[in-house]
Amino acid sequence: MKIENVVLVFMKDWREIRRNWQIILPVVTVPIVFSVFLPLVTLLIPYLAGTSMSATRGFENLIENLPSQAQLEIAGMTEQQRTIYMIALYFFAPFFLIIPLMASSVLASDSFAGEKERKTIEALLATPISDTELFLGKTMVSFVPAMAVTILAFTLYSVIVNAISFSVFDGKMLLPNLVWILLIFGVAPTIALAGIGLTVIISARVKGAREAQQISALLLIPIFVLLFGQASGAVVLGPLVVVALIGLFVLIDALVIYLGVRLFHREEILSRLA
C-alpha cells in the first residue's frame, strides 16, 4: 500500500467537499448547536437563578453513581455549583460522541454513493490505485474533518463552561479534565472511525448518498442509549468507563477496517452500475 495514493484520494475528495455546501452545512451546524446553543441555554438557567435554585433534583441517581473522587468534590459545593458541575461535566459528555458520528456519517455517506450520483464513480474506479488505498482514502476524508469539528466544538464548549464556572467556582475552571481529554482524544476518534468504516461499506453498496445516510443513522442508537443511561445515572462516563470504551472501539475499528478492505471490490461496484 502506498500512503501517497491514500493522500491523493483524500485531497481529491476534500476539494469536492469544500465546494459542496449541502455537505458542509450539517457538518458545521450540528456541532455548533450541541457545543454552543444548548449548553448556553442549559447552563445559564442555574447561573442566573443563583443560590435560590434547588436544581440537582433529577440528578440524584447520577450523583450516587459518580466516581468517589467526583463525589468528594461535589460534597462541599452549593446547589448552584453542583448543578453547573453536573450539567457541564456529565450531562453534555455523550453529546460529544454524537458530534463525530453525525459529522462523519454525512461525509462518509457521500464517499461512493455521491460519486454514483455525480456519475464520476467509473473514472474513480479506473484510477491505478489498489482497493485498500481507495477505501482508506475515502475513510480518511471523512475522519479528518469530523475530528476537526469535534475538537473545535470541544474548544467552544470549554470556553463557555469556563466562563461560567470562573465566577461561580471562585476562579476555578472545570475544563479540560482527564475524563474529557480521554473522551475527546480517545473515544471520539475511535467511535468516529468505526462509524465511518461501516458507512463507507454501506455507501459502496447503495445507489444514493441519502440512502446511505439513512442507514448509517442507525449507528447513533447506541450513543443515544448512553446519553439516556448517563442522564438517568445507570451509566456514568467516569475514567474507567471511558478507558474501557476506548479499548472496545479500538477492537471494533480493527474489525471494521479489516472487513471493509476485505469486502471492498471495485469490480462488484461496477457490475451493480451496469
PDB file of C-alpha atoms in Angstrom:
ATOM      1  CA  MET A   1       0.000   0.000   0.000  1.00  0.00           C
ATOM      2  CA  LYS A   2       1.281   3.494  -0.930  1.00  0.00           C
ATOM      3  CA  ILE A   3       0.429   6.286   1.510  1.00  0.00           C
ATOM      4  CA  GLU A   4       0.737   8.893  -1.273  1.00  0.00           C
ATOM      5  CA  ASN A   5      -2.171   7.238  -3.133  1.00  0.00           C
ATOM      6  CA  VAL A   6      -4.316   7.374   0.029  1.00  0.00           C
ATOM      7  CA  VAL A   7      -3.439  11.083   0.319  1.00  0.00           C
ATOM      8  CA  LEU A   8      -4.328  11.637  -3.371  1.00  0.00           C
ATOM      9  CA  VAL A   9      -7.826  10.195  -2.811  1.00  0.00           C
ATOM     10  CA  PHE A  10      -8.153  12.318   0.339  1.00  0.00           C
ATOM     11  CA  MET A  11      -7.140  15.548  -1.445  1.00  0.00           C
ATOM     12  CA  LYS A  12      -9.375  14.896  -4.448  1.00  0.00           C
ATOM     13  CA  ASP A  13     -12.456  14.330  -2.235  1.00  0.00           C
ATOM     14  CA  TRP A  14     -11.582  17.197   0.107  1.00  0.00           C
ATOM     15  CA  ARG A  15     -11.567  19.665  -2.815  1.00  0.00           C
ATOM     16  CA  GLU A  16     -15.079  18.463  -3.775  1.00  0.00           C
ATOM     17  CA  ILE A  17     -16.389  18.627  -0.193  1.00  0.00           C
ATOM     18  CA  ARG A  18     -15.190  22.226   0.290  1.00  0.00           C
ATOM     19  CA  ARG A  19     -17.330  23.310  -2.672  1.00  0.00           C
ATOM     20  CA  ASN A  20     -20.470  21.440  -1.572  1.00  0.00           C
ATOM     21  CA  TRP A  21     -22.495  23.430   0.978  1.00  0.00           C
ATOM     22  CA  GLN A  22     -25.115  20.690   1.190  1.00  0.00           C
ATOM     23  CA  ILE A  23     -22.419  18.610   2.917  1.00  0.00           C
ATOM     24  CA  ILE A  24     -20.590  21.376   4.799  1.00  0.00           C
ATOM     25  CA  LEU A  25     -23.720  22.942   6.339  1.00  0.00           C
ATOM     26  CA  PRO A  26     -24.873  19.972   8.517  1.00  0.00           C
ATOM     27  CA  VAL A  27     -21.258  19.118   9.408  1.00  0.00           C
ATOM     28  CA  VAL A  28     -20.821  22.635  10.862  1.00  0.00           C
ATOM     29  CA  THR A  29     -24.350  23.294  12.184  1.00  0.00           C
ATOM     30  CA  VAL A  30     -24.803  20.233  14.424  1.00  0.00           C
ATOM     31  CA  PRO A  31     -21.585  20.790  16.438  1.00  0.00           C
ATOM     32  CA  ILE A  32     -22.467  24.467  16.974  1.00  0.00           C
ATOM     33  CA  VAL A  33     -25.920  23.535  18.304  1.00  0.00           C
ATOM     34  CA  PHE A  34     -24.500  20.862  20.645  1.00  0.00           C
ATOM     35  CA  SER A  35     -21.476  22.828  21.839  1.00  0.00           C
ATOM     36  CA  VAL A  36     -22.770  26.417  21.954  1.00  0.00           C
ATOM     37  CA  PHE A  37     -26.550  26.932  21.882  1.00  0.00           C
ATOM     38  CA  LEU A  38     -27.736  24.013  24.049  1.00  0.00           C
ATOM     39  CA  PRO A  39     -25.015  24.448  26.731  1.00  0.00           C
ATOM     40  CA  LEU A  40     -25.556  28.215  26.854  1.00  0.00           C
ATOM     41  CA  VAL A  41     -29.291  27.827  27.427  1.00  0.00           C
ATOM     42  CA  THR A  42     -28.917  24.948  29.901  1.00  0.00           C
ATOM     43  CA  LEU A  43     -26.054  26.428  31.953  1.00  0.00           C
ATOM     44  CA  LEU A  44     -27.408  29.971  32.075  1.00  0.00           C
ATOM     45  CA  ILE A  45     -30.554  28.818  33.923  1.00  0.00           C
ATOM     46  CA  PRO A  46     -28.753  27.768  37.161  1.00  0.00           C
ATOM     47  CA  TYR A  47     -26.184  30.550  36.673  1.00  0.00           C
ATOM     48  CA  LEU A  48     -28.848  33.288  36.592  1.00  0.00           C
ATOM     49  CA  ALA A  49     -31.023  31.603  39.231  1.00  0.00           C
ATOM     50  CA  GLY A  50     -28.108  31.777  41.684  1.00  0.00           C
ATOM     51  CA  THR A  51     -28.418  30.188  45.104  1.00  0.00           C
ATOM     52  CA  SER A  52     -32.237  30.367  45.055  1.00  0.00           C
ATOM     53  CA  MET A  53     -32.447  27.302  42.854  1.00  0.00           C
ATOM     54  CA  SER A  54     -32.615  23.764  44.175  1.00  0.00           C
ATOM     55  CA  ALA A  55     -31.630  22.194  40.931  1.00  0.00           C
ATOM     56  CA  THR A  56     -29.851  18.874  41.480  1.00  0.00           C
ATOM     57  CA  ARG A  57     -33.316  17.335  41.535  1.00  0.00           C
ATOM     58  CA  GLY A  58     -33.266  14.776  38.725  1.00  0.00           C
ATOM     59  CA  PHE A  59     -29.520  14.168  39.062  1.00  0.00           C
ATOM     60  CA  GLU A  60     -29.782  12.128  42.281  1.00  0.00           C
ATOM     61  CA  ASN A  61     -29.161   8.760  40.588  1.00  0.00           C
ATOM     62  CA  LEU A  62     -26.288  10.168  38.565  1.00  0.00           C
ATOM     63  CA  ILE A  63     -24.687  11.704  41.656  1.00  0.00           C
ATOM     64  CA  GLU A  64     -24.969   8.403  43.568  1.00  0.00           C
ATOM     65  CA  ASN A  65     -23.094   6.579  40.785  1.00  0.00           C
ATOM     66  CA  LEU A  66     -20.342   9.148  40.316  1.00  0.00           C
ATOM     67  CA  PRO A  67     -16.726   8.069  40.911  1.00  0.00           C
ATOM     68  CA  SER A  68     -15.680   8.568  44.554  1.00  0.00           C
ATOM     69  CA  GLN A  69     -13.330  11.440  43.655  1.00  0.00           C
ATOM     70  CA  ALA A  70     -16.182  13.341  41.951  1.00  0.00           C
ATOM     71  CA  GLN A  71     -18.500  12.691  44.929  1.00  0.00           C
ATOM     72  CA  LEU A  72     -15.883  14.159  47.260  1.00  0.00           C
ATOM     73  CA  GLU A  73     -15.597  17.220  45.010  1.00  0.00           C
ATOM     74  CA  ILE A  74     -19.329  17.977  44.947  1.00  0.00           C
ATOM     75  CA  ALA A  75     -19.841  17.256  48.666  1.00  0.00           C
ATOM     76  CA  GLY A  76     -18.770  20.773  49.627  1.00  0.00           C
ATOM     77  CA  MET A  77     -20.478  22.596  46.771  1.00  0.00           C
ATOM     78  CA  THR A  78     -23.524  24.841  46.852  1.00  0.00           C
ATOM     79  CA  GLU A  79     -26.673  23.799  44.952  1.00  0.00           C
ATOM     80  CA  GLN A  80     -25.799  26.198  42.131  1.00  0.00           C
ATOM     81  CA  GLN A  81     -22.218  24.899  41.849  1.00  0.00           C
ATOM     82  CA  ARG A  82     -23.387  21.288  41.977  1.00  0.00           C
ATOM     83  CA  THR A  83     -25.940  21.819  39.218  1.00  0.00           C
ATOM     84  CA  ILE A  84     -23.479  23.552  36.885  1.00  0.00           C
ATOM     85  CA  TYR A  85     -20.846  20.879  37.668  1.00  0.00           C
ATOM     86  CA  MET A  86     -23.231  18.000  36.835  1.00  0.00           C
ATOM     87  CA  ILE A  87     -24.571  19.599  33.651  1.00  0.00           C
ATOM     88  CA  ALA A  88     -21.174  20.750  32.342  1.00  0.00           C
ATOM     89  CA  LEU A  89     -19.080  17.660  33.113  1.00  0.00           C
ATOM     90  CA  TYR A  90     -21.583  14.796  32.865  1.00  0.00           C
ATOM     91  CA  PHE A  91     -24.891  15.681  31.160  1.00  0.00           C
ATOM     92  CA  PHE A  92     -23.300  17.028  27.961  1.00  0.00           C
ATOM     93  CA  ALA A  93     -20.476  14.456  27.707  1.00  0.00           C
ATOM     94  CA  PRO A  94     -22.366  11.969  25.439  1.00  0.00           C
ATOM     95  CA  PHE A  95     -23.256  14.802  23.034  1.00  0.00           C
ATOM     96  CA  PHE A  96     -19.567  14.955  22.113  1.00  0.00           C
ATOM     97  CA  LEU A  97     -19.755  11.350  20.918  1.00  0.00           C
ATOM     98  CA  ILE A  98     -22.743  12.218  18.721  1.00  0.00           C
ATOM     99  CA  ILE A  99     -20.848  15.073  17.012  1.00  0.00           C
ATOM    100  CA  PRO A 100     -18.092  12.981  15.332  1.00  0.00           C
ATOM    101  CA  LEU A 101     -20.589  10.276  14.354  1.00  0.00           C
ATOM    102  CA  MET A 102     -23.097  12.703  12.802  1.00  0.00           C
ATOM    103  CA  ALA A 103     -20.422  14.757  11.040  1.00  0.00           C
ATOM    104  CA  SER A 104     -18.648  11.702   9.674  1.00  0.00           C
ATOM    105  CA  SER A 105     -21.885   9.989   8.577  1.00  0.00           C
ATOM    106  CA  VAL A 106     -22.716  12.950   6.297  1.00  0.00           C
ATOM    107  CA  LEU A 107     -19.246  12.828   4.734  1.00  0.00           C
ATOM    108  CA  ALA A 108     -18.890   9.042   4.570  1.00  0.00           C
ATOM    109  CA  SER A 109     -22.355   8.581   3.065  1.00  0.00           C
ATOM    110  CA  ASP A 110     -21.191  10.666   0.106  1.00  0.00           C
ATOM    111  CA  SER A 111     -17.961   8.690  -0.348  1.00  0.00           C
ATOM    112  CA  PHE A 112     -19.079   6.205  -3.001  1.00  0.00           C
ATOM    113  CA  ALA A 113     -22.832   6.835  -3.210  1.00  0.00           C
ATOM    114  CA  GLY A 114     -22.166  10.514  -4.013  1.00  0.00           C
ATOM    115  CA  GLU A 115     -19.741   9.503  -6.772  1.00  0.00           C
ATOM    116  CA  LYS A 116     -22.500   7.337  -8.260  1.00  0.00           C
ATOM    117  CA  GLU A 117     -24.977  10.247  -8.192  1.00  0.00           C
ATOM    118  CA  ARG A 118     -22.458  12.596  -9.841  1.00  0.00           C
ATOM    119  CA  LYS A 119     -21.602   9.926 -12.448  1.00  0.00           C
ATOM    120  CA  THR A 120     -17.914  10.075 -11.506  1.00  0.00           C
ATOM    121  CA  ILE A 121     -17.638   6.605  -9.987  1.00  0.00           C
ATOM    122  CA  GLU A 122     -16.371   4.944 -13.205  1.00  0.00           C
ATOM    123  CA  ALA A 123     -13.462   7.396 -13.502  1.00  0.00           C
ATOM    124  CA  LEU A 124     -12.636   6.954  -9.818  1.00  0.00           C
ATOM    125  CA  LEU A 125     -12.630   3.162 -10.018  1.00  0.00           C
ATOM    126  CA  ALA A 126     -10.464   3.293 -13.151  1.00  0.00           C
ATOM    127  CA  THR A 127      -7.622   5.060 -11.322  1.00  0.00           C
ATOM    128  CA  PRO A 128      -4.479   2.907 -10.922  1.00  0.00           C
ATOM    129  CA  ILE A 129      -4.609   2.515  -7.133  1.00  0.00           C
ATOM    130  CA  SER A 130      -5.407  -0.517  -5.037  1.00  0.00           C
ATOM    131  CA  ASP A 131      -8.782  -1.220  -3.414  1.00  0.00           C
ATOM    132  CA  THR A 132      -7.177  -0.816   0.016  1.00  0.00           C
ATOM    133  CA  GLU A 133      -5.752   2.620  -0.860  1.00  0.00           C
ATOM    134  CA  LEU A 134      -9.123   3.737  -2.244  1.00  0.00           C
ATOM    135  CA  PHE A 135     -11.041   2.503   0.822  1.00  0.00           C
ATOM    136  CA  LEU A 136      -8.604   4.112   3.272  1.00  0.00           C
ATOM    137  CA  GLY A 137      -8.549   7.390   1.301  1.00  0.00           C
ATOM    138  CA  LYS A 138     -12.352   7.571   1.449  1.00  0.00           C
ATOM    139  CA  THR A 139     -12.237   6.778   5.165  1.00  0.00           C
ATOM    140  CA  MET A 140      -9.659   9.499   5.926  1.00  0.00           C
ATOM    141  CA  VAL A 141     -11.568  12.231   4.090  1.00  0.00           C
ATOM    142  CA  SER A 142     -14.464  11.674   6.493  1.00  0.00           C
ATOM    143  CA  PHE A 143     -12.348  11.122   9.606  1.00  0.00           C
ATOM    144  CA  VAL A 144     -10.167  14.256   9.481  1.00  0.00           C
ATOM    145  CA  PRO A 145     -12.972  16.869   9.113  1.00  0.00           C
ATOM    146  CA  ALA A 146     -15.169  15.014  11.646  1.00  0.00           C
ATOM    147  CA  MET A 147     -12.426  15.136  14.273  1.00  0.00           C
ATOM    148  CA  ALA A 148     -11.578  18.742  13.387  1.00  0.00           C
ATOM    149  CA  VAL A 149     -15.159  19.890  14.077  1.00  0.00           C
ATOM    150  CA  THR A 150     -15.278  17.741  17.241  1.00  0.00           C
ATOM    151  CA  ILE A 151     -12.129  19.358  18.673  1.00  0.00           C
ATOM    152  CA  LEU A 152     -13.371  22.818  17.631  1.00  0.00           C
ATOM    153  CA  ALA A 153     -16.741  22.126  19.295  1.00  0.00           C
ATOM    154  CA  PHE A 154     -14.969  20.973  22.472  1.00  0.00           C
ATOM    155  CA  THR A 155     -12.882  24.163  22.481  1.00  0.00           C
ATOM    156  CA  LEU A 156     -16.005  26.350  22.161  1.00  0.00           C
ATOM    157  CA  TYR A 157     -17.781  24.315  24.856  1.00  0.00           C
ATOM    158  CA  SER A 158     -14.781  24.647  27.210  1.00  0.00           C
ATOM    159  CA  VAL A 159     -14.756  28.425  26.746  1.00  0.00           C
ATOM    160  CA  ILE A 160     -18.474  28.644  27.641  1.00  0.00           C
ATOM    161  CA  VAL A 161     -18.195  26.287  30.640  1.00  0.00           C
ATOM    162  CA  ASN A 162     -15.080  28.008  31.986  1.00  0.00           C
ATOM    163  CA  ALA A 163     -16.546  31.478  31.515  1.00  0.00           C
ATOM    164  CA  ILE A 164     -19.488  30.472  33.732  1.00  0.00           C
ATOM    165  CA  SER A 165     -17.530  28.347  36.219  1.00  0.00           C
ATOM    166  CA  PHE A 166     -14.885  31.066  36.669  1.00  0.00           C
ATOM    167  CA  SER A 167     -17.349  33.296  38.524  1.00  0.00           C
ATOM    168  CA  VAL A 168     -19.419  30.543  40.189  1.00  0.00           C
ATOM    169  CA  PHE A 169     -16.437  28.471  41.437  1.00  0.00           C
ATOM    170  CA  ASP A 170     -14.306  31.442  42.546  1.00  0.00           C
ATOM    171  CA  GLY A 171     -11.842  31.389  39.677  1.00  0.00           C
ATOM    172  CA  LYS A 172     -11.822  27.631  39.087  1.00  0.00           C
ATOM    173  CA  MET A 173     -12.116  26.315  35.510  1.00  0.00           C
ATOM    174  CA  LEU A 174     -13.840  22.954  35.054  1.00  0.00           C
ATOM    175  CA  LEU A 175     -12.481  22.020  31.623  1.00  0.00           C
ATOM    176  CA  PRO A 176     -10.477  20.307  30.366  1.00  0.00           C
ATOM    177  CA  ASN A 177     -10.193  17.476  32.886  1.00  0.00           C
ATOM    178  CA  LEU A 178      -8.829  13.942  32.460  1.00  0.00           C
ATOM    179  CA  VAL A 179     -12.176  12.337  31.565  1.00  0.00           C
ATOM    180  CA  TRP A 180     -12.958  14.910  28.889  1.00  0.00           C
ATOM    181  CA  ILE A 181      -9.450  14.681  27.390  1.00  0.00           C
ATOM    182  CA  LEU A 182      -9.866  10.893  27.133  1.00  0.00           C
ATOM    183  CA  LEU A 183     -13.353  11.369  25.742  1.00  0.00           C
ATOM    184  CA  ILE A 184     -12.377  13.840  23.006  1.00  0.00           C
ATOM    185  CA  PHE A 185      -8.981  12.409  22.026  1.00  0.00           C
ATOM    186  CA  GLY A 186      -9.658   8.726  22.779  1.00  0.00           C
ATOM    187  CA  VAL A 187     -13.315   7.717  22.499  1.00  0.00           C
ATOM    188  CA  ALA A 188     -14.388  10.258  19.842  1.00  0.00           C
ATOM    189  CA  PRO A 189     -11.788   9.263  17.196  1.00  0.00           C
ATOM    190  CA  THR A 190     -12.232   5.524  17.749  1.00  0.00           C
ATOM    191  CA  ILE A 191     -16.034   5.747  17.615  1.00  0.00           C
ATOM    192  CA  ALA A 192     -15.835   8.012  14.544  1.00  0.00           C
ATOM    193  CA  LEU A 193     -13.535   5.554  12.765  1.00  0.00           C
ATOM    194  CA  ALA A 194     -15.912   2.659  13.448  1.00  0.00           C
ATOM    195  CA  GLY A 195     -18.884   4.671  12.160  1.00  0.00           C
ATOM    196  CA  ILE A 196     -17.015   5.878   9.072  1.00  0.00           C
ATOM    197  CA  GLY A 197     -15.786   2.399   8.174  1.00  0.00           C
ATOM    198  CA  LEU A 198     -19.306   0.972   8.361  1.00  0.00           C
ATOM    199  CA  THR A 199     -20.806   3.927   6.462  1.00  0.00           C
ATOM    200  CA  VAL A 200     -18.217   3.695   3.663  1.00  0.00           C
ATOM    201  CA  ILE A 201     -19.011  -0.025   3.346  1.00  0.00           C
ATOM    202  CA  ILE A 202     -22.736   0.847   3.131  1.00  0.00           C
ATOM    203  CA  SER A 203     -22.073   3.729   0.705  1.00  0.00           C
ATOM    204  CA  ALA A 204     -20.300   1.376  -1.709  1.00  0.00           C
ATOM    205  CA  ARG A 205     -23.376  -0.878  -1.797  1.00  0.00           C
ATOM    206  CA  VAL A 206     -26.304   1.539  -2.135  1.00  0.00           C
ATOM    207  CA  LYS A 207     -27.374   3.751  -5.036  1.00  0.00           C
ATOM    208  CA  GLY A 208     -27.519   7.186  -3.373  1.00  0.00           C
ATOM    209  CA  ALA A 209     -25.949   9.220  -0.554  1.00  0.00           C
ATOM    210  CA  ARG A 210     -29.338   9.830   1.109  1.00  0.00           C
ATOM    211  CA  GLU A 211     -29.957   6.076   1.326  1.00  0.00           C
ATOM    212  CA  ALA A 212     -26.502   5.536   2.850  1.00  0.00           C
ATOM    213  CA  GLN A 213     -27.085   8.360   5.333  1.00  0.00           C
ATOM    214  CA  GLN A 214     -30.437   6.951   6.464  1.00  0.00           C
ATOM    215  CA  ILE A 215     -28.935   3.518   7.122  1.00  0.00           C
ATOM    216  CA  SER A 216     -25.852   4.949   8.865  1.00  0.00           C
ATOM    217  CA  ALA A 217     -28.128   6.966  11.202  1.00  0.00           C
ATOM    218  CA  LEU A 218     -28.821   3.656  12.978  1.00  0.00           C
ATOM    219  CA  LEU A 219     -25.237   3.840  14.306  1.00  0.00           C
ATOM    220  CA  LEU A 220     -26.354   6.688  16.569  1.00  0.00           C
ATOM    221  CA  ILE A 221     -28.711   4.433  18.550  1.00  0.00           C
ATOM    222  CA  PRO A 222     -26.004   3.114  20.985  1.00  0.00           C
ATOM    223  CA  ILE A 223     -24.907   6.705  21.674  1.00  0.00           C
ATOM    224  CA  PHE A 224     -28.471   7.788  22.458  1.00  0.00           C
ATOM    225  CA  VAL A 225     -28.733   4.783  24.810  1.00  0.00           C
ATOM    226  CA  LEU A 226     -25.535   6.024  26.501  1.00  0.00           C
ATOM    227  CA  LEU A 227     -26.976   9.561  26.661  1.00  0.00           C
ATOM    228  CA  PHE A 228     -30.154   8.428  28.420  1.00  0.00           C
ATOM    229  CA  GLY A 229     -28.163   5.973  30.562  1.00  0.00           C
ATOM    230  CA  GLN A 230     -25.908   8.764  31.803  1.00  0.00           C
ATOM    231  CA  ALA A 231     -28.833  11.165  32.384  1.00  0.00           C
ATOM    232  CA  SER A 232     -30.601   8.507  34.475  1.00  0.00           C
ATOM    233  CA  GLY A 233     -27.442   7.513  36.356  1.00  0.00           C
ATOM    234  CA  ALA A 234     -27.423   3.949  35.005  1.00  0.00           C
ATOM    235  CA  VAL A 235     -24.074   4.585  33.277  1.00  0.00           C
ATOM    236  CA  VAL A 236     -21.522   7.205  34.275  1.00  0.00           C
ATOM    237  CA  LEU A 237     -18.712   8.288  31.967  1.00  0.00           C
ATOM    238  CA  GLY A 238     -16.000   8.081  34.601  1.00  0.00           C
ATOM    239  CA  PRO A 239     -12.302   7.359  33.886  1.00  0.00           C
ATOM    240  CA  LEU A 240     -12.654   3.548  33.953  1.00  0.00           C
ATOM    241  CA  VAL A 241     -15.725   3.511  31.709  1.00  0.00           C
ATOM    242  CA  VAL A 242     -14.071   5.892  29.236  1.00  0.00           C
ATOM    243  CA  VAL A 243     -10.867   3.807  29.081  1.00  0.00           C
ATOM    244  CA  ALA A 244     -12.988   0.661  28.613  1.00  0.00           C
ATOM    245  CA  LEU A 245     -14.856   2.358  25.742  1.00  0.00           C
ATOM    246  CA  ILE A 246     -11.552   3.282  24.064  1.00  0.00           C
ATOM    247  CA  GLY A 247     -10.363  -0.318  24.284  1.00  0.00           C
ATOM    248  CA  LEU A 248     -13.689  -1.639  22.972  1.00  0.00           C
ATOM    249  CA  PHE A 249     -13.789   0.720  19.990  1.00  0.00           C
ATOM    250  CA  VAL A 250     -10.140   0.096  19.095  1.00  0.00           C
ATOM    251  CA  LEU A 251     -11.079  -3.577  18.665  1.00  0.00           C
ATOM    252  CA  ILE A 252     -14.215  -2.626  16.689  1.00  0.00           C
ATOM    253  CA  ASP A 253     -12.133  -0.288  14.470  1.00  0.00           C
ATOM    254  CA  ALA A 254      -9.662  -3.060  13.656  1.00  0.00           C
ATOM    255  CA  LEU A 255     -12.530  -5.408  12.782  1.00  0.00           C
ATOM    256  CA  VAL A 256     -14.400  -2.809  10.677  1.00  0.00           C
ATOM    257  CA  ILE A 257     -11.291  -1.788   8.697  1.00  0.00           C
ATOM    258  CA  TYR A 258     -10.383  -5.426   8.129  1.00  0.00           C
ATOM    259  CA  LEU A 259     -13.905  -6.208   6.897  1.00  0.00           C
ATOM    260  CA  GLY A 260     -14.043  -3.011   4.841  1.00  0.00           C
ATOM    261  CA  VAL A 261     -10.825  -3.821   2.976  1.00  0.00           C
ATOM    262  CA  ARG A 262     -11.871  -7.450   2.510  1.00  0.00           C
ATOM    263  CA  LEU A 263     -15.397  -6.603   1.291  1.00  0.00           C
ATOM    264  CA  PHE A 264     -14.450  -3.707  -0.985  1.00  0.00           C
ATOM    265  CA  HIS A 265     -14.152  -4.834  -4.618  1.00  0.00           C
ATOM    266  CA  ARG A 266     -14.414  -2.260  -7.413  1.00  0.00           C
ATOM    267  CA  GLU A 267     -15.485  -4.924  -9.910  1.00  0.00           C
ATOM    268  CA  GLU A 268     -18.549  -5.606  -7.766  1.00  0.00           C
ATOM    269  CA  ILE A 269     -19.446  -1.884  -7.669  1.00  0.00           C
ATOM    270  CA  LEU A 270     -19.074  -1.608 -11.452  1.00  0.00           C
ATOM    271  CA  SER A 271     -21.240  -4.686 -12.004  1.00  0.00           C
ATOM    272  CA  ARG A 272     -24.037  -3.067  -9.947  1.00  0.00           C
ATOM    273  CA  LEU A 273     -23.887   0.041 -12.125  1.00  0.00           C
ATOM    274  CA  ALA A 274     -24.458  -1.952 -15.291  1.00  0.00           C
TER     275      ALA A 274
END
